Coordinates of C-alpha atoms and ligand atoms in Angstrom, one line a residue:
M1 CA 40.3 18.8 -53.8
T2 CA 38.7 17.0 -50.8
Q3 CA 39.5 13.3 -50.3
D4 CA 35.9 12.5 -51.4
E5 CA 36.4 14.4 -54.7
L6 CA 39.7 12.5 -55.2
K7 CA 37.8 9.2 -54.7
Q8 CA 35.2 10.3 -57.2
A9 CA 37.8 11.3 -59.7
V10 CA 39.6 7.9 -59.6
A11 CA 36.3 6.0 -59.7
Q12 CA 35.3 7.9 -62.8
A13 CA 38.7 7.3 -64.4
A14 CA 38.3 3.5 -63.6
A15 CA 34.8 3.5 -65.1
D16 CA 36.1 5.2 -68.3
Y17 CA 39.0 2.7 -68.4
V18 CA 36.6 -0.3 -68.1
A19 CA 34.3 1.2 -70.8
R20 CA 37.4 1.7 -73.1
E21 CA 39.3 -1.5 -72.4
V22 CA 36.8 -4.2 -71.6
P23 CA 34.6 -5.8 -74.4
A24 CA 30.9 -5.2 -74.2
G25 CA 29.0 -8.1 -72.5
S26 CA 31.8 -8.7 -70.0
I27 CA 31.5 -9.4 -66.3
I28 CA 33.2 -6.9 -64.0
G29 CA 34.7 -7.7 -60.6
V30 CA 33.8 -5.1 -58.0
G31 CA 35.5 -4.3 -54.7
T32 CA 34.4 -3.0 -51.4
G33 CA 34.7 0.3 -49.6
S34 CA 34.0 4.0 -50.1
T35 CA 36.2 4.3 -53.2
A36 CA 34.6 1.1 -54.7
N37 CA 31.2 2.6 -53.9
C38 CA 32.1 5.7 -56.1
F39 CA 33.1 3.2 -58.8
I40 CA 29.8 1.4 -58.6
D41 CA 28.0 4.7 -59.0
A42 CA 30.1 5.6 -62.0
L43 CA 29.7 2.1 -63.5
A44 CA 25.9 2.4 -63.3
A45 CA 26.0 5.0 -66.1
H46 CA 27.2 2.3 -68.5
K47 CA 25.5 -0.6 -66.9
D48 CA 23.8 -1.9 -70.1
R49 CA 27.2 -2.4 -71.7
Y50 CA 28.0 -5.3 -69.2
A51 CA 26.5 -8.7 -68.5
G52 CA 26.8 -8.1 -64.8
A53 CA 29.2 -8.0 -61.9
V54 CA 30.7 -10.2 -59.3
A55 CA 30.7 -8.6 -55.8
S56 CA 33.4 -8.9 -53.2
S57 CA 31.0 -8.3 -50.3
E58 CA 27.3 -8.3 -49.3
A59 CA 27.5 -4.5 -49.1
T60 CA 28.8 -4.3 -52.7
R61 CA 26.2 -6.8 -53.9
K62 CA 23.4 -4.6 -52.4
R63 CA 24.8 -1.4 -53.9
L64 CA 25.1 -3.0 -57.4
E65 CA 21.6 -4.4 -57.2
G66 CA 20.4 -1.0 -56.1
H67 CA 21.6 0.3 -59.4
G68 CA 19.9 -2.5 -61.3
I69 CA 23.3 -4.2 -62.1
P70 CA 22.9 -8.0 -62.1
V71 CA 25.2 -9.7 -59.6
L72 CA 26.5 -13.2 -60.5
D73 CA 27.7 -16.0 -58.3
L74 CA 31.5 -16.4 -58.8
N75 CA 31.0 -20.2 -59.2
D76 CA 29.0 -19.5 -62.4
V77 CA 31.7 -17.3 -63.9
T78 CA 34.9 -18.3 -65.7
H79 CA 36.2 -15.0 -67.0
I80 CA 36.5 -11.6 -65.3
P81 CA 38.6 -9.3 -67.5
V82 CA 39.0 -6.7 -64.8
Y83 CA 38.6 -6.3 -61.0
V84 CA 38.3 -2.7 -59.6
D85 CA 38.9 -2.1 -55.9
G86 CA 40.4 0.4 -53.4
A87 CA 43.2 -0.2 -51.0
D88 CA 44.3 0.9 -47.5
E89 CA 48.0 1.2 -48.5
I90 CA 49.8 0.6 -51.8
D91 CA 53.5 0.6 -52.4
G92 CA 55.8 1.3 -55.5
G93 CA 55.5 -2.4 -56.5
L94 CA 51.7 -2.1 -56.5
N95 CA 51.5 -4.4 -53.5
M96 CA 48.6 -3.5 -51.2
I97 CA 47.2 -3.8 -47.8
K98 CA 43.4 -4.3 -48.0
G99 CA 40.7 -5.3 -45.6
G100 CA 40.0 -2.0 -43.8
G101 CA 36.3 -2.8 -44.6
G102 CA 36.7 -6.4 -43.6
A103 CA 36.1 -7.9 -47.1
L104 CA 39.7 -9.1 -47.7
T105 CA 38.9 -12.8 -48.3
R106 CA 36.2 -12.3 -50.9
E107 CA 38.3 -9.5 -52.4
K108 CA 41.2 -11.8 -52.8
I109 CA 39.1 -14.6 -54.3
V110 CA 37.5 -12.3 -56.9
A111 CA 41.0 -10.7 -57.7
A112 CA 42.4 -14.2 -58.2
V113 CA 39.9 -14.9 -60.9
A114 CA 40.3 -11.6 -62.6
E115 CA 42.7 -11.0 -65.5
R116 CA 43.6 -7.5 -64.4
F117 CA 43.4 -5.7 -61.0
V118 CA 42.8 -1.9 -61.2
C119 CA 43.4 -0.3 -57.9
I120 CA 41.7 3.1 -57.3
A121 CA 43.0 5.2 -54.4
D122 CA 43.4 8.8 -53.3
G123 CA 47.0 10.0 -52.8
S124 CA 47.0 9.3 -49.1
K125 CA 47.1 5.6 -49.7
R126 CA 50.5 5.6 -51.6
V127 CA 53.4 4.7 -49.3
E128 CA 57.0 3.7 -49.5
V129 CA 56.9 0.8 -47.0
M130 CA 53.5 -0.7 -45.9
G131 CA 52.6 -1.3 -42.3
R132 CA 51.4 2.0 -40.8
F133 CA 47.9 0.8 -41.6
P134 CA 47.2 -2.2 -39.4
L135 CA 47.3 -5.4 -41.4
P136 CA 43.8 -7.2 -41.3
V137 CA 43.9 -11.0 -40.8
E138 CA 40.6 -12.9 -41.1
V139 CA 40.6 -15.8 -38.6
I140 CA 38.3 -18.7 -37.7
P141 CA 36.8 -17.6 -34.3
M142 CA 38.1 -20.6 -32.3
A143 CA 41.7 -19.9 -33.5
R144 CA 41.7 -16.2 -32.5
A145 CA 44.0 -16.4 -29.4
Q146 CA 46.4 -19.0 -31.0
V147 CA 46.7 -16.9 -34.2
A148 CA 47.2 -13.7 -32.1
R149 CA 50.2 -15.4 -30.3
E150 CA 51.7 -16.4 -33.6
L151 CA 51.3 -12.9 -35.0
E152 CA 53.1 -11.5 -32.0
K153 CA 56.1 -13.7 -32.8
L154 CA 56.4 -11.7 -36.1
G155 CA 56.7 -8.5 -34.0
G156 CA 53.1 -7.3 -34.6
K157 CA 50.5 -6.3 -32.1
P158 CA 47.2 -8.0 -33.1
V159 CA 44.0 -6.2 -32.0
L160 CA 40.6 -7.9 -32.3
R161 CA 38.3 -5.8 -34.4
A162 CA 35.5 -5.2 -31.8
G163 CA 32.0 -6.1 -32.7
F164 CA 32.8 -7.1 -36.3
V165 CA 32.0 -10.4 -38.0
T166 CA 33.0 -10.9 -41.7
D167 CA 30.6 -12.0 -44.4
N168 CA 32.1 -15.4 -43.9
G169 CA 31.2 -15.6 -40.2
N170 CA 34.8 -15.0 -39.0
V171 CA 36.7 -12.4 -36.9
I172 CA 39.4 -9.9 -37.9
L173 CA 42.7 -9.3 -36.1
D174 CA 44.2 -6.0 -37.1
V175 CA 48.0 -6.2 -36.7
H176 CA 49.7 -3.0 -35.7
G177 CA 53.4 -2.1 -35.7
L178 CA 54.6 -4.1 -38.7
R179 CA 57.1 -2.7 -41.2
I180 CA 56.5 -4.7 -44.3
T181 CA 59.7 -4.9 -46.3
D182 CA 59.0 -8.4 -47.8
P183 CA 55.2 -8.3 -48.6
K184 CA 55.2 -11.6 -50.5
G185 CA 57.1 -13.5 -47.8
L186 CA 54.9 -12.1 -45.0
E187 CA 51.7 -12.8 -47.0
A188 CA 52.7 -16.5 -47.4
R189 CA 53.9 -16.8 -43.8
I190 CA 50.7 -15.5 -42.2
N191 CA 48.5 -17.5 -44.6
Q192 CA 50.3 -20.7 -43.4
M193 CA 49.2 -20.1 -39.7
V194 CA 46.5 -22.7 -38.8
G195 CA 43.2 -20.9 -38.3
V196 CA 44.0 -18.0 -40.7
V197 CA 41.5 -17.7 -43.6
T198 CA 43.6 -15.1 -45.3
N199 CA 45.4 -11.8 -44.7
G200 CA 45.1 -8.4 -46.2
L201 CA 48.4 -8.4 -48.1
F202 CA 47.9 -8.5 -51.8
A203 CA 51.5 -9.1 -52.9
M204 CA 51.3 -12.5 -54.6
R205 CA 48.5 -10.9 -56.7
P206 CA 49.4 -7.2 -56.7
A207 CA 47.5 -4.6 -58.8
N208 CA 48.3 -4.3 -62.5
L209 CA 47.3 -0.7 -62.7
L210 CA 47.0 2.0 -60.0
L211 CA 44.8 5.1 -60.7
L212 CA 45.9 7.5 -58.0
G213 CA 43.9 10.7 -57.3
T214 CA 46.1 13.7 -56.7
A215 CA 45.7 17.5 -56.6
D216 CA 47.2 17.5 -60.1
G217 CA 44.7 15.0 -61.5
V218 CA 44.5 11.2 -61.8
K219 CA 47.9 9.6 -62.3
S220 CA 48.4 6.0 -63.7
F221 CA 51.1 3.7 -62.5
I222 CA 51.8 0.2 -63.9
Ligands
LIG301 C1 37.7 -3.3 -47.9 C2 38.9 -2.8 -48.6 C3 38.9 -1.4 -49.1 O1 39.3 -1.5 -50.5 C4 39.9 -0.6 -48.4 O2 39.6 -0.6 -47.0 C5 39.8 0.9 -48.9 O3 38.6 1.4 -48.5 P1 38.2 2.9 -48.8 O4 38.1 3.0 -50.3 O5 36.9 3.1 -48.1 O6 39.3 3.8 -48.3 O7 39.9 -3.5 -48.7 O8 37.9 -4.5 -47.3

């Protein structure tokens, strides 16, 4: 199976999971990226079953609306039973690195509201120790150089994501060379740096369920 076919398989499995587990009339939290896009396309088949969706990025909002799925403002929503999103890396504790698409802050906000986080990923994303994928950190533009110096003190090599501005008007530093053995501790430490909006570690709020696309089919991990 190609990587695209694996993404489609996990996206369909997630759409089936949501149709089975989530009451009709619910609002669904929707992530960002190529795997999340496959999920949006699969969700569209059951769209009348849901009241609408909350989007984790402008790109996702446009894709949902393109399918005729109503997109709600998170401030008008109190309950999201499930949030479905991809990941750049995921470990055995279902901690993740996210933000390859630059949507990490809104993803973390929607995930914080959601009751359950369902991660959908092809097998290449599953790792023993995270850090091979550079850790994205969203930073207020005027703090870029100061935050980069602080990240270097952790042993990382921050690289400004060239020509990229987040949906929130900020920049991204991608931190190379980390070996993340304490995901929760590192998430908290980076978030405390002045000028950091958030970082792409999802360890304080890991996934509740991983649907992993493999050559042997979609496997579930809890
Ligand atoms: C976007 C993300 C994505 O979930 C992550 O980058 C995975 O993307 P893809 O499904 O395209 O591999 O965090 O900010």
